[in-house]
Coordinates of N, CA and C in Angstrom, one line a residue:
X151 N 102.8 -111.8 53.8 CA 102.3 -110.9 53.0 C 102.6 -109.5 53.8
X152 N 102.2 -108.5 53.4 CA 102.0 -107.4 54.4 C 101.0 -107.5 55.0
X153 N 99.9 -108.2 55.1 CA 98.7 -108.2 56.1 C 99.3 -108.9 57.2
X154 N 100.0 -109.5 57.2 CA 100.4 -110.2 58.5 C 102.0 -109.6 59.1
X155 N 101.9 -110.0 60.5 CA 103.3 -109.2 61.3 C 104.4 -110.3 60.8
X156 N 105.5 -109.7 60.7 CA 107.0 -110.4 60.4 C 107.1 -111.5 61.7
X157 N 108.0 -112.7 61.3 CA 108.2 -113.5 62.5 C 109.1 -113.1 63.5
X158 N 110.0 -111.8 63.1 CA 110.6 -111.3 64.2 C 109.7 -109.7 65.0
X159 N 108.7 -109.5 64.3 CA 107.8 -108.5 64.9 C 108.0 -107.8 66.5
X160 N 108.0 -109.0 67.2 CA 108.2 -108.9 68.7 C 109.6 -107.8 69.0
X161 N 110.4 -108.4 68.4 CA 111.9 -107.8 68.7 C 112.1 -106.2 67.9
X162 N 111.4 -106.2 66.7 CA 111.3 -105.0 66.3 C 110.5 -104.2 67.1
X163 N 109.4 -104.5 67.4 CA 108.4 -103.8 68.4 C 109.3 -102.9 69.5
X164 N 109.6 -104.1 70.6 CA 110.5 -103.9 71.7 C 111.6 -103.0 71.3
X165 N 112.5 -103.2 70.0 CA 113.4 -102.0 69.7 C 113.4 -101.0 69.4
X166 N 112.4 -100.5 68.8 CA 111.7 -99.8 68.5 C 110.9 -98.7 69.7
X167 N 110.5 -99.2 70.7 CA 110.0 -98.9 72.0 C 110.9 -98.5 72.5
X168 N 112.0 -99.3 73.0 CA 113.2 -98.8 73.7 C 114.1 -97.7 73.1
X169 N 114.0 -97.5 71.9 CA 115.2 -96.4 71.2 C 114.2 -95.2 71.7
X170 N 112.5 -95.3 71.8 CA 112.1 -93.7 72.2 C 111.7 -93.7 73.4
X171 N 112.6 -94.3 74.1 CA 112.4 -94.3 75.8 C 111.1 -94.7 76.0
X172 N 110.3 -95.4 75.9 CA 109.1 -95.8 76.1 C 108.1 -94.6 76.1
X173 N 108.2 -93.6 75.5 CA 107.7 -92.5 74.8 C 106.7 -92.4 73.9
X174 N 105.6 -92.0 74.3 CA 104.7 -91.8 73.0 C 105.3 -90.9 71.6
X175 N 105.3 -91.3 70.6 CA 106.0 -90.5 69.5 C 104.8 -89.2 69.2
X176 N 103.5 -89.4 69.3 CA 102.5 -88.5 69.4 C 102.7 -87.3 70.4
X177 N 101.9 -87.9 71.6 CA 101.6 -87.2 73.0 C 102.8 -86.9 73.8
X178 N 103.7 -87.9 73.6 CA 105.0 -87.5 74.4 C 105.0 -88.2 75.8
X179 N 104.0 -89.3 76.3 CA 103.7 -89.6 77.8 C 105.0 -90.8 77.7
X180 N 105.5 -90.3 78.8 CA 106.2 -91.6 79.2 C 105.6 -92.7 80.1
X181 N 105.9 -94.1 79.1 CA 105.1 -95.2 79.4 C 105.9 -96.4 80.2
X182 N 107.3 -96.2 80.7 CA 108.5 -97.0 80.8 C 107.9 -97.7 81.8
X183 N 106.8 -97.1 82.6 CA 106.5 -98.1 84.0 C 105.1 -99.0 83.4
X184 N 104.4 -98.7 82.3 CA 103.6 -99.5 81.7 C 103.9 -99.6 80.2
X185 N 104.6 -100.2 80.0 CA 105.3 -100.9 78.8 C 104.1 -101.4 77.7
X186 N 103.2 -102.1 78.3 CA 102.1 -102.6 77.2 C 101.5 -101.9 76.7
X187 N 101.4 -100.6 77.6 CA 100.2 -99.2 76.9 C 101.3 -98.8 75.6
X188 N 101.9 -99.0 75.3 CA 103.0 -98.5 74.4 C 102.9 -99.2 73.1
X189 N 102.0 -99.1 72.1 CA 102.2 -99.5 70.9 C 103.0 -99.1 69.8
X190 N 103.4 -100.2 68.9 CA 103.9 -99.8 67.6 C 103.0 -100.1 66.6
X191 N 102.7 -98.7 65.7 CA 102.0 -98.6 64.5 C 102.4 -98.4 63.3
X192 N 102.0 -99.2 62.5 CA 102.7 -99.2 61.1 C 101.6 -98.1 60.1
X193 N 102.4 -97.1 59.9 CA 101.8 -95.7 59.3 C 101.0 -96.0 58.3
X194 N 101.1 -97.1 57.3 CA 100.5 -97.5 55.8 C 99.7 -98.5 56.1
X195 N 99.8 -99.0 57.1 CA 98.9 -100.2 57.7 C 99.2 -101.5 57.1
X196 N 100.6 -101.6 56.6 CA 100.8 -103.1 56.2 C 101.9 -103.5 57.3
X197 N 101.3 -104.7 57.9 CA 102.0 -105.3 59.1 C 103.3 -106.0 58.8
X198 N 103.3 -106.1 57.4 CA 104.8 -106.8 57.3 C 106.1 -105.7 56.8
X199 N 105.7 -104.1 56.6 CA 106.5 -103.0 56.0 C 106.9 -102.4 57.3
X200 N 108.0 -103.0 57.8 CA 108.7 -102.5 58.8 C 109.8 -101.5 59.2
X201 N 110.1 -100.4 58.2 CA 111.1 -99.8 57.7 C 110.7 -98.9 58.9
X202 N 111.8 -98.0 59.9 CA 111.5 -97.3 61.0 C 110.6 -96.0 60.2
X203 N 110.7 -95.8 58.9 CA 110.0 -94.5 58.5 C 108.2 -95.0 58.2
X204 N 108.4 -95.8 58.5 CA 106.7 -96.4 58.6 C 106.2 -97.0 59.9
X205 N 106.9 -96.9 60.8 CA 106.5 -97.2 62.3 C 106.7 -96.0 63.1
X206 N 105.5 -96.1 64.2 CA 105.7 -95.0 65.4 C 105.3 -95.6 66.6
X207 N 106.0 -95.2 67.6 CA 105.4 -95.9 68.7 C 104.6 -94.9 69.5
X208 N 103.3 -95.5 70.0 CA 102.2 -94.5 70.1 C 101.3 -95.4 71.5
X209 N 101.2 -94.3 72.4 CA 100.2 -94.7 73.3 C 99.0 -95.5 72.9
X210 N 98.4 -96.3 73.7 CA 97.4 -97.0 73.0 C 96.3 -96.1 72.6
X211 N 96.3 -94.8 73.2 CA 95.0 -93.9 73.1 C 95.3 -93.3 71.9
X212 N 96.6 -92.7 71.4 CA 96.9 -92.3 70.1 C 96.8 -93.1 69.1
X213 N 97.1 -94.3 69.2 CA 97.1 -95.6 68.2 C 95.8 -95.5 67.7
X214 N 94.9 -95.2 68.7 CA 93.0 -96.0 68.6 C 93.0 -94.4 67.7
X215 N 93.3 -93.3 67.8 CA 93.1 -92.0 66.7 C 93.7 -92.3 65.4
X216 N 94.3 -93.2 65.0 CA 95.1 -93.2 63.8 C 93.9 -93.8 62.8
X217 N 93.9 -93.3 61.5 CA 92.8 -93.7 60.5 C 93.0 -95.4 60.5
X218 N 91.5 -95.6 60.4 CA 91.1 -97.2 60.3 C 91.4 -97.8 61.8
X219 N 91.4 -97.2 62.8 CA 92.0 -97.9 64.3 C 90.7 -97.6 65.3
X220 N 89.5 -96.7 64.9 CA 88.8 -96.5 65.9 C 87.8 -97.5 66.4
X221 N 88.3 -99.0 65.9 CA 87.5 -100.0 66.5 C 88.6 -100.2 67.7
X222 N 89.6 -99.6 68.0 CA 90.4 -100.4 69.5 C 89.6 -99.9 70.7
X223 N 89.8 -100.7 71.2 CA 88.8 -100.3 72.5 C 90.2 -99.5 73.7
X224 N 89.7 -98.7 74.1 CA 90.8 -98.5 75.0 C 90.2 -98.1 76.4
X225 N 89.8 -99.0 77.3 CA 89.2 -98.8 78.6 C 89.4 -97.7 79.8
X226 N 88.2 -97.3 80.2 CA 88.1 -96.2 80.9 C 89.3 -95.9 81.9
X227 N 89.7 -96.9 82.6 CA 90.6 -96.5 83.5 C 92.0 -96.6 82.7
X228 N 92.4 -97.0 81.7 CA 93.4 -96.6 81.1 C 93.2 -95.0 80.4
X229 N 92.2 -94.8 79.8 CA 92.0 -93.5 79.5 C 92.2 -92.2 80.5
X230 N 91.8 -93.0 81.7 CA 92.0 -92.0 82.9 C 93.8 -92.1 83.4
X231 N 94.3 -93.0 83.3 CA 95.8 -92.9 83.6 C 96.5 -92.1 82.3
X232 N 96.2 -92.6 81.2 CA 96.6 -91.3 80.1 C 96.7 -90.0 80.3
X233 N 95.5 -89.4 80.7 CA 95.0 -88.2 80.7 C 95.6 -87.6 82.0
X234 N 96.2 -88.7 82.9 CA 96.9 -87.9 84.1 C 98.1 -87.8 83.7
X235 N 98.7 -88.6 82.9 CA 99.9 -88.3 82.6 C 100.1 -87.0 81.5
X236 N 99.1 -86.9 80.6 CA 99.0 -85.7 80.2 C 99.1 -84.7 80.8
X237 N 98.1 -84.5 81.8 CA 98.1 -83.2 82.4 C 99.4 -83.0 83.3
X238 N 100.1 -84.0 83.8 CA 101.4 -83.8 84.4 C 102.2 -83.1 83.5
X239 N 102.3 -83.8 82.5 CA 103.1 -83.3 81.1 C 102.7 -81.6 80.8
X240 N 101.4 -81.6 80.9 CA 101.1 -79.6 80.5 C 100.6 -80.2 79.4
X241 N 100.3 -81.1 78.8 CA 99.5 -81.4 77.3 C 97.9 -80.3 77.5
X242 N 97.5 -80.3 78.0 CA 96.3 -79.5 78.1 C 96.4 -78.1 78.1
X243 N 96.0 -77.5 77.2 CA 96.5 -76.1 76.6 C 95.0 -75.3 76.7
X244 N 93.8 -75.7 76.9 CA 92.6 -74.7 76.8 C 92.0 -74.6 75.5
X245 N 92.5 -75.5 75.0 CA 92.0 -75.1 73.3 C 91.2 -76.4 72.9
X246 N 90.1 -76.1 72.1 CA 89.5 -77.2 71.7 C 89.7 -78.4 71.1
X247 N 90.9 -77.6 70.2 CA 91.5 -79.2 69.1 C 91.9 -79.9 69.9
X248 N 92.8 -79.6 71.3 CA 93.7 -80.5 72.3 C 92.3 -81.1 72.9
X249 N 91.4 -80.5 73.5 CA 90.1 -81.3 74.2 C 89.5 -82.4 73.0
X250 N 89.5 -82.2 71.9 CA 88.8 -83.0 71.0 C 90.0 -84.3 71.0
X251 N 91.5 -84.0 70.7 CA 92.6 -85.1 70.5 C 92.5 -86.0 71.8
X252 N 92.3 -85.4 72.9 CA 92.6 -86.1 74.0 C 91.5 -86.5 75.0
X253 N 90.2 -86.1 74.4 CA 88.8 -86.7 74.8 C 88.6 -88.1 74.3
X254 N 87.9 -89.0 75.1 CA 87.4 -90.0 74.7 C 86.6 -90.0 73.6
X255 N 86.8 -90.4 72.4 CA 86.0 -90.6 71.4 C 84.5 -90.1 71.5
X256 N 84.1 -91.3 72.3 CA 82.4 -90.9 72.8 C 81.9 -89.9 73.3
X257 N 83.1 -88.7 73.6 CA 82.5 -87.2 74.1 C 82.4 -86.3 72.7
X258 N 83.0 -86.6 71.9 CA 83.2 -85.9 70.6 C 81.8 -84.8 70.4
X259 N 80.6 -85.8 70.5 CA 79.2 -85.5 70.3 C 79.3 -84.0 71.3
X260 N 79.0 -84.1 72.4 CA 78.7 -83.4 73.5 C 79.8 -82.2 73.3
X261 N 81.1 -82.6 73.2 CA 81.8 -81.6 72.8 C 81.7 -80.4 71.6
X262 N 81.6 -81.3 70.8 CA 81.2 -80.4 69.6 C 79.8 -79.4 69.8
X263 N 79.0 -79.8 70.5 CA 77.5 -78.8 71.0 C 78.2 -77.9 72.0
X264 N 78.9 -78.0 72.9 CA 79.4 -77.1 73.8 C 80.4 -76.1 73.0
X265 N 81.0 -76.9 72.1 CA 81.9 -75.6 71.3 C 81.2 -74.8 70.4
X266 N 80.2 -75.5 69.7 CA 79.2 -74.6 68.7 C 78.2 -73.6 69.9
X267 N 78.2 -73.8 71.0 CA 77.3 -73.1 72.1 C 78.2 -71.9 72.4
X268 N 79.6 -72.0 72.1 CA 80.5 -71.0 72.1 C 80.6 -71.2 74.0
X269 N 81.0 -72.4 74.4 CA 81.3 -72.3 75.9 C 82.8 -72.3 75.8
X270 N 83.4 -72.4 76.7 CA 84.6 -72.3 77.2 C 85.2 -73.8 76.9
X271 N 86.3 -74.1 76.4 CA 87.0 -75.5 76.5 C 86.8 -76.1 78.1
X272 N 86.5 -77.3 77.9 CA 86.4 -78.2 78.9 C 87.9 -78.8 79.8
X273 N 87.7 -79.0 80.8 CA 89.0 -79.7 81.1 C 88.8 -81.2 81.1
X274 N 90.1 -81.7 80.6 CA 89.7 -83.2 80.3 C 90.1 -84.2 81.7
X275 N 89.8 -84.8 82.0 CA 90.3 -86.1 83.2 C 90.2 -85.4 84.0
X276 N 89.1 -84.5 84.4 CA 89.0 -83.8 85.6 C 88.7 -84.0 86.9
X277 N 89.5 -83.9 87.8 CA 88.9 -84.5 89.1 C 88.2 -83.4 90.2
X278 N 86.9 -83.8 90.6 CA 86.4 -82.6 91.4 C 87.1 -82.5 92.5
X279 N 87.3 -81.0 92.7 CA 88.0 -80.7 94.3 C 87.3 -81.3 95.4
X280 N 88.1 -81.7 96.1 CA 87.7 -82.2 97.5 C 87.0 -83.6 97.4
X281 N 87.0 -84.4 96.2 CA 86.5 -86.0 95.7 C 87.6 -86.9 95.4
X282 N 87.2 -87.9 95.2 CA 88.2 -89.0 94.2 C 87.2 -88.9 92.9
X283 N 86.4 -88.1 92.6 CA 85.4 -88.6 91.5 C 86.4 -87.6 90.1
X284 N 87.0 -88.5 89.2 CA 87.5 -88.1 88.2 C 86.7 -88.1 86.8
X285 N 86.1 -87.4 86.3 CA 85.1 -87.3 85.4 C 86.0 -87.4 83.9
X286 N 85.3 -87.5 82.7 CA 85.9 -87.5 81.6 C 86.0 -86.1 81.1
X287 N 85.1 -85.2 81.1 CA 85.5 -84.0 80.8 C 84.5 -82.9 81.8
X288 N 85.0 -81.6 82.2 CA 84.1 -80.6 83.0 C 84.2 -79.4 82.5
X289 N 83.4 -78.4 83.0 CA 83.5 -77.1 83.1 C 83.3 -76.8 84.5
X290 N 84.3 -76.4 85.2 CA 84.4 -76.2 86.3 C 83.6 -75.1 86.8
X291 N 83.7 -73.9 86.1 CA 82.9 -72.7 86.1 C 81.8 -72.9 86.3
X292 N 80.9 -73.9 85.2 CA 79.5 -74.3 85.0 C 79.1 -75.3 86.2
X293 N 79.9 -76.3 87.2 CA 79.9 -77.2 87.9 C 79.3 -78.2 87.5
X294 N 79.7 -78.5 86.0 CA 79.2 -79.7 85.3 C 80.3 -80.3 84.7
X295 N 80.0 -81.7 84.6 CA 80.8 -82.8 84.3 C 80.2 -83.9 83.5
X296 N 80.8 -84.5 82.4 CA 80.2 -85.7 82.0 C 81.3 -86.8 82.2
X297 N 80.8 -88.0 82.4 CA 81.1 -89.1 82.9 C 81.1 -90.4 82.2
X298 N 81.6 -91.4 82.3 CA 81.3 -92.6 81.4 C 81.2 -93.6 82.8
X299 N 81.3 -93.3 84.1 CA 81.2 -93.8 85.0 C 79.6 -94.3 85.2
X300 N 79.7 -95.7 85.7 CA 78.5 -96.3 86.3 C 78.7 -96.7 87.8
X301 N 77.8 -96.4 88.6 CA 76.5 -95.6 88.5 C 77.1 -94.3 88.6
X302 N 76.7 -93.2 88.4 CA 77.0 -91.8 88.1 C 77.1 -91.1 89.6
X303 N 78.5 -90.9 89.9 CA 78.6 -90.6 91.2 C 77.7 -88.9 91.1
X304 N 77.5 -89.3 92.6 CA 76.8 -87.7 93.1 C 77.6 -87.0 94.1
X305 N 77.9 -85.8 93.4 CA 78.8 -84.5 94.2 C 78.4 -83.1 94.4
X306 N 78.3 -83.4 96.0 CA 77.5 -82.0 96.2 C 77.7 -81.0 95.3
X307 N 77.0 -80.2 94.9 CA 77.1 -78.8 94.2 C 77.8 -79.1 92.8
X308 N 77.3 -80.3 92.3 CA 78.0 -80.3 90.9 C 76.5 -81.0 90.0
X309 N 76.7 -80.8 88.8 CA 76.0 -81.7 87.9 C 76.7 -82.7 87.6
X310 N 76.8 -83.9 87.6 CA 77.3 -84.9 86.8 C 76.8 -85.8 86.2
X311 N 76.7 -85.8 84.8 CA 76.1 -86.4 84.0 C 76.3 -87.6 83.2
X312 N 75.9 -88.4 82.6 CA 76.1 -89.2 81.9 C 75.9 -88.7 79.9
X313 N 76.6 -89.6 79.1 CA 76.6 -89.5 77.6 C 74.8 -89.2 77.0
X314 N 74.1 -90.1 77.5 CA 72.7 -89.8 77.1 C 71.9 -88.5 78.0
X315 N 72.6 -88.3 78.7 CA 71.8 -87.0 79.2 C 72.5 -85.6 78.6
X316 N 73.7 -85.9 78.3 CA 74.7 -84.9 77.6 C 74.1 -84.5 76.1
X317 N 73.6 -86.0 75.7 CA 72.7 -85.7 74.5 C 71.5 -84.8 74.2
X318 N 71.0 -84.9 75.3 CA 69.9 -84.4 75.3 C 69.6 -82.7 76.0
X319 N 70.9 -82.4 76.6 CA 71.3 -80.9 77.0 C 70.9 -79.7 75.5
X320 N 70.7 -78.8 76.5 CA 70.6 -77.3 75.6 C 71.8 -77.1 76.0
X321 N 72.7 -76.8 74.6 CA 73.7 -75.9 75.5 C 73.8 -74.6 74.9

């Protein structure tokens, strides 16, 4: 039935990903050097419906954002990798919609609080200058960053907080 993959699914998936040159059809990043991170999504949710109009090649992070896919887990290191590629491709435009689209969904609560408090849009996947610390989101002008990293990095002159601290912040 349509709730199971067809016997030739691997060939269909490989052919589609090859046809888009291993690039995500949503955010456009090139995953030719990390092919396992490019998935093929069934738009209608039916795993047996393999017409091209029902299939989209999506990076794992964009795949997770599709309806009924929020159960998909994308490890922090993979999110960092996706956001490095997105930054290099110039996809971060300083707009709140873009921040919500590309930030880890765990950060949507604190992002919403910051936006509602009329803060400037944060940097996504921000590396604190002169360190190797990459945070999930940061407001460089405020020298504030939120990370999912454990233990929390200590960076001179910066306040680096976790989600629990972010939830308690007055923004």
